[in-house]
Amino acid sequence: MKRSNAPIFWGLFGAGGMLAAILGPALVFITGIAVPLGVLLAPDAMSYANMMAFAQSWIGKAFVLAIVPLFLWHAGHRIFHSLHDVGIHGGTGARLICYGGALLGTLITLWALLSIGF
Amino acid sequence: MSKRRPYTRPMAGWWRKNPFFVEYMIHEGTALFVAAYGVVLLIGLVCLAQGEAAWNGWLATMKHPLAVIFHLAVLAMMSYHSWTWFKIMPKTMPPVVIGGKRLAPAMITGGGLAVTAVASLILLGLAWGLTR
């Protein structure tokens, strides 16, 4: 019997969902509200020099690699399974968009982190 | 083509008939916001890789009032995701037995939310301390 690949996608969904639950709100507040509006954090907190130093460090790379792809895998899996609930019985096409999008995002993340250098 | 047209119950708007399903659809809907935020971060990362001008362009876009309103919506939906994630967790995780007794659902939900609160403070503290 062929082994199911479901645990892999469920695992990525679960890991992304957990990260989004624990770090998501604070992260959105930092990057989307505090820094753009200059409240609580310094307006230049996300300056080019700061963010390059962050993205060039191993910790920064690991953080970005955990957050961005796992958020996309979490969302892709959940959206794929919700399509049924809104009356779209998607097959291969929907799978390709949801999981393919997450995979593409993962590859772009890897490429960007590599081209930023160490 | 068969002439039989068996009755099929219409499915449109099924979830609006029950508050439980409305809540379910909203928490499933948080995925759209998680995806959108992931894409925003990804675009930022690509801009960072392209150099200082591209990065500053991304930062300027983040300052646009529409971007801030968008992020306020993402913050609300992401927080709702946190809340429902831990609320549902007692039902989705294997039972935890401590000292012969099953861990109460409220402990799991409360524990998750407490971890979120502590992690948020640590993240904000790090961002504040490292960029001052």
Tab-separated table of N, CA and C in Angstrom, chain A residues 16-87:
chain	number	residue	atom	x	y	z
A	16	GLY	N	3.025	25.728	10.864
A	16	GLY	CA	2.760	27.111	10.472
A	16	GLY	C	1.674	27.736	11.324
A	17	GLY	N	0.641	26.950	11.614
A	17	GLY	CA	-0.448	27.462	12.435
A	17	GLY	C	0.019	27.787	13.834
A	18	MET	N	0.893	26.938	14.379
A	18	MET	CA	1.418	27.171	15.727
A	18	MET	C	2.282	28.432	15.751
A	19	LEU	N	3.176	28.565	14.747
A	19	LEU	CA	4.031	29.756	14.682
A	19	LEU	C	3.187	31.023	14.524
A	20	ALA	N	2.165	30.937	13.644
A	20	ALA	CA	1.305	32.097	13.409
A	20	ALA	C	0.542	32.455	14.688
A	21	ALA	N	0.140	31.423	15.448
A	21	ALA	CA	-0.605	31.682	16.677
A	21	ALA	C	0.278	32.326	17.732
A	22	ILE	N	1.533	31.838	17.847
A	22	ILE	CA	2.408	32.314	18.932
A	22	ILE	C	3.082	33.637	18.570
A	23	LEU	N	3.591	33.751	17.329
A	23	LEU	CA	4.378	34.935	16.970
A	23	LEU	C	3.670	35.878	16.012
A	24	GLY	N	2.620	35.385	15.330
A	24	GLY	CA	1.954	36.169	14.293
A	24	GLY	C	1.520	37.568	14.720
A	25	PRO	N	0.684	37.668	15.771
A	25	PRO	CA	0.174	39.006	16.129
A	25	PRO	C	1.296	40.003	16.443
A	26	ALA	N	2.295	39.593	17.224
A	26	ALA	CA	3.379	40.514	17.577
A	26	ALA	C	4.173	40.919	16.335
A	27	LEU	N	4.374	39.946	15.443
A	27	LEU	CA	5.135	40.204	14.218
A	27	LEU	C	4.410	41.205	13.318
A	28	VAL	N	3.101	41.009	13.158
A	28	VAL	CA	2.306	41.934	12.340
A	28	VAL	C	2.349	43.324	12.960
A	29	PHE	N	2.253	43.373	14.290
A	29	PHE	CA	2.301	44.673	14.961
A	29	PHE	C	3.631	45.371	14.695
A	30	ILE	N	4.738	44.614	14.770
A	30	ILE	CA	6.067	45.217	14.575
A	30	ILE	C	6.235	45.718	13.138
A	31	THR	N	6.043	44.800	12.162
A	31	THR	CA	6.373	45.165	10.776
A	31	THR	C	5.287	46.011	10.107
A	32	GLY	N	4.033	45.826	10.528
A	32	GLY	CA	2.951	46.480	9.795
A	32	GLY	C	2.406	47.728	10.455
A	33	ILE	N	2.654	47.897	11.782
A	33	ILE	CA	2.054	49.031	12.475
A	33	ILE	C	3.089	49.861	13.223
A	34	ALA	N	3.859	49.204	14.123
A	34	ALA	CA	4.775	49.963	14.980
A	34	ALA	C	5.848	50.687	14.162
A	35	VAL	N	6.516	49.961	13.262
A	35	VAL	CA	7.600	50.591	12.492
A	35	VAL	C	7.058	51.602	11.473
A	36	PRO	N	6.046	51.242	10.660
A	36	PRO	CA	5.532	52.236	9.692
A	36	PRO	C	5.008	53.506	10.359
A	37	LEU	N	4.375	53.377	11.520
A	37	LEU	CA	3.819	54.564	12.187
A	37	LEU	C	4.806	55.199	13.163
A	38	GLY	N	5.917	54.498	13.443
A	38	GLY	CA	6.889	55.030	14.386
A	38	GLY	C	6.383	55.061	15.824
A	39	VAL	N	5.498	54.119	16.176
A	39	VAL	CA	5.051	54.029	17.568
A	39	VAL	C	5.807	52.902	18.261
A	40	LEU	N	6.148	53.114	19.517
A	40	LEU	CA	6.841	52.146	20.376
A	40	LEU	C	8.260	51.840	19.892
A	41	LEU	N	8.390	51.457	18.617
A	41	LEU	CA	9.713	51.156	18.075
A	41	LEU	C	10.225	52.347	17.275
A	42	ALA	N	11.562	52.414	17.136
A	42	ALA	CA	12.164	53.497	16.365
A	42	ALA	C	11.714	53.396	14.911
A	43	PRO	N	11.435	54.551	14.265
A	43	PRO	CA	10.999	54.511	12.860
A	43	PRO	C	12.037	53.851	11.942
A	44	ASP	N	13.323	53.948	12.316
A	44	ASP	CA	14.353	53.334	11.466
A	44	ASP	C	14.771	51.955	11.994
A	45	ALA	N	13.896	51.357	12.811
A	45	ALA	CA	14.221	50.028	13.358
A	45	ALA	C	14.446	49.017	12.242
A	46	MET	N	13.703	49.161	11.146
A	46	MET	CA	13.854	48.234	10.031
A	46	MET	C	14.629	48.884	8.891
A	47	SER	N	15.672	49.606	9.253
A	47	SER	CA	16.517	50.220	8.219
A	47	SER	C	17.228	49.127	7.421
A	48	TYR	N	17.741	49.530	6.248
A	48	TYR	CA	18.414	48.568	5.375
A	48	TYR	C	19.567	47.885	6.111
A	49	ALA	N	20.379	48.699	6.830
A	49	ALA	CA	21.540	48.138	7.533
A	49	ALA	C	21.090	47.126	8.588
A	50	ASN	N	20.074	47.491	9.366
A	50	ASN	CA	19.572	46.581	10.410
A	50	ASN	C	19.058	45.275	9.822
A	51	MET	N	18.256	45.391	8.764
A	51	MET	CA	17.620	44.193	8.226
A	51	MET	C	18.612	43.319	7.464
A	52	MET	N	19.616	43.945	6.838
A	52	MET	CA	20.651	43.147	6.175
A	52	MET	C	21.443	42.364	7.220
A	53	ALA	N	21.807	43.042	8.321
A	53	ALA	CA	22.546	42.356	9.393
A	53	ALA	C	21.717	41.182	9.919
A	54	PHE	N	20.404	41.426	10.061
A	54	PHE	CA	19.510	40.368	10.552
A	54	PHE	C	19.465	39.197	9.565
A	55	ALA	N	19.258	39.532	8.284
A	55	ALA	CA	19.083	38.471	7.277
A	55	ALA	C	20.395	37.776	6.945
A	56	GLN	N	21.521	38.388	7.304
A	56	GLN	CA	22.805	37.740	7.039
A	56	GLN	C	23.242	36.834	8.183
A	57	SER	N	22.601	36.998	9.348
A	57	SER	CA	22.968	36.149	10.485
A	57	SER	C	22.238	34.811	10.372
A	58	TRP	N	22.821	33.792	10.985
A	58	TRP	CA	22.209	32.460	10.936
A	58	TRP	C	20.859	32.464	11.642
A	59	ILE	N	20.798	33.183	12.774
A	59	ILE	CA	19.538	33.230	13.522
A	59	ILE	C	18.447	33.911	12.693
A	60	GLY	N	18.825	35.024	12.053
A	60	GLY	CA	17.867	35.749	11.230
A	60	GLY	C	17.375	34.902	10.071
A	61	LYS	N	18.330	34.212	9.423
A	61	LYS	CA	17.969	33.350	8.292
A	61	LYS	C	17.017	32.245	8.749
A	62	ALA	N	17.334	31.629	9.877
A	62	ALA	CA	16.492	30.538	10.380
A	62	ALA	C	15.095	31.072	10.709
A	63	PHE	N	15.045	32.273	11.289
A	63	PHE	CA	13.757	32.864	11.661
A	63	PHE	C	12.901	33.114	10.418
A	64	VAL	N	13.500	33.759	9.426
A	64	VAL	CA	12.770	34.064	8.187
A	64	VAL	C	12.322	32.769	7.505
A	65	LEU	N	13.236	31.781	7.487
A	65	LEU	CA	12.923	30.512	6.827
A	65	LEU	C	11.811	29.759	7.563
A	66	ALA	N	11.690	29.989	8.851
A	66	ALA	CA	10.601	29.349	9.598
A	66	ALA	C	9.297	30.100	9.364
A	67	ILE	N	9.349	31.416	9.432
A	67	ILE	CA	8.115	32.209	9.385
A	67	ILE	C	7.482	32.197	7.991
A	68	VAL	N	8.201	32.672	6.992
A	68	VAL	CA	7.563	32.910	5.682
A	68	VAL	C	7.033	31.618	5.042
A	69	PRO	N	7.887	30.580	4.831
A	69	PRO	CA	7.331	29.378	4.195
A	69	PRO	C	6.240	28.705	5.039
A	70	LEU	N	6.410	28.635	6.358
A	70	LEU	CA	5.412	27.910	7.157
A	70	LEU	C	4.075	28.649	7.194
A	71	PHE	N	4.112	29.995	7.189
A	71	PHE	CA	2.845	30.743	7.091
A	71	PHE	C	2.143	30.372	5.784
A	72	LEU	N	2.923	30.291	4.693
A	72	LEU	CA	2.331	29.991	3.390
A	72	LEU	C	1.803	28.551	3.335
A	73	TRP	N	2.540	27.602	3.923
A	73	TRP	CA	2.078	26.204	3.929
A	73	TRP	C	0.835	26.056	4.787
A	74	HIS	N	0.823	26.753	5.915
A	74	HIS	CA	-0.354	26.709	6.789
A	74	HIS	C	-1.583	27.215	6.035
A	75	ALA	N	-1.437	28.390	5.425
A	75	ALA	CA	-2.569	29.015	4.732
A	75	ALA	C	-2.986	28.177	3.525
A	76	GLY	N	-2.021	27.687	2.755
A	76	GLY	CA	-2.336	26.902	1.561
A	76	GLY	C	-3.162	25.672	1.907
A	77	HIS	N	-2.754	24.977	2.939
A	77	HIS	CA	-3.450	23.755	3.363
A	77	HIS	C	-4.868	24.077	3.845
A	78	ARG	N	-4.976	25.132	4.645
A	78	ARG	CA	-6.285	25.478	5.202
A	78	ARG	C	-7.227	25.969	4.099
A	79	ILE	N	-6.714	26.793	3.186
A	79	ILE	CA	-7.543	27.301	2.091
A	79	ILE	C	-7.978	26.140	1.196
A	80	PHE	N	-7.048	25.223	0.906
A	80	PHE	CA	-7.391	24.075	0.052
A	80	PHE	C	-8.551	23.283	0.643
A	81	HIS	N	-8.492	23.039	1.948
A	81	HIS	CA	-9.551	22.243	2.565
A	81	HIS	C	-10.840	23.031	2.767
A	82	SER	N	-10.755	24.370	2.785
A	82	SER	CA	-11.964	25.184	2.943
A	82	SER	C	-12.701	25.370	1.628
A	83	LEU	N	-12.021	25.130	0.516
A	83	LEU	CA	-12.669	25.315	-0.793
A	83	LEU	C	-13.957	24.499	-0.856
A	84	HIS	N	-13.893	23.302	-0.326
A	84	HIS	CA	-15.047	22.410	-0.298
A	84	HIS	C	-16.237	23.076	0.412
A	85	ASP	N	-15.929	23.786	1.508
A	85	ASP	CA	-16.985	24.410	2.318
A	85	ASP	C	-17.690	25.543	1.587
A	86	VAL	N	-16.989	26.185	0.648
A	86	VAL	CA	-17.629	27.272	-0.090
A	86	VAL	C	-18.117	26.800	-1.455
A	87	GLY	N	-18.157	25.476	-1.636
A	87	GLY	CA	-18.781	24.922	-2.837
A	87	GLY	C	-17.855	24.727	-4.019
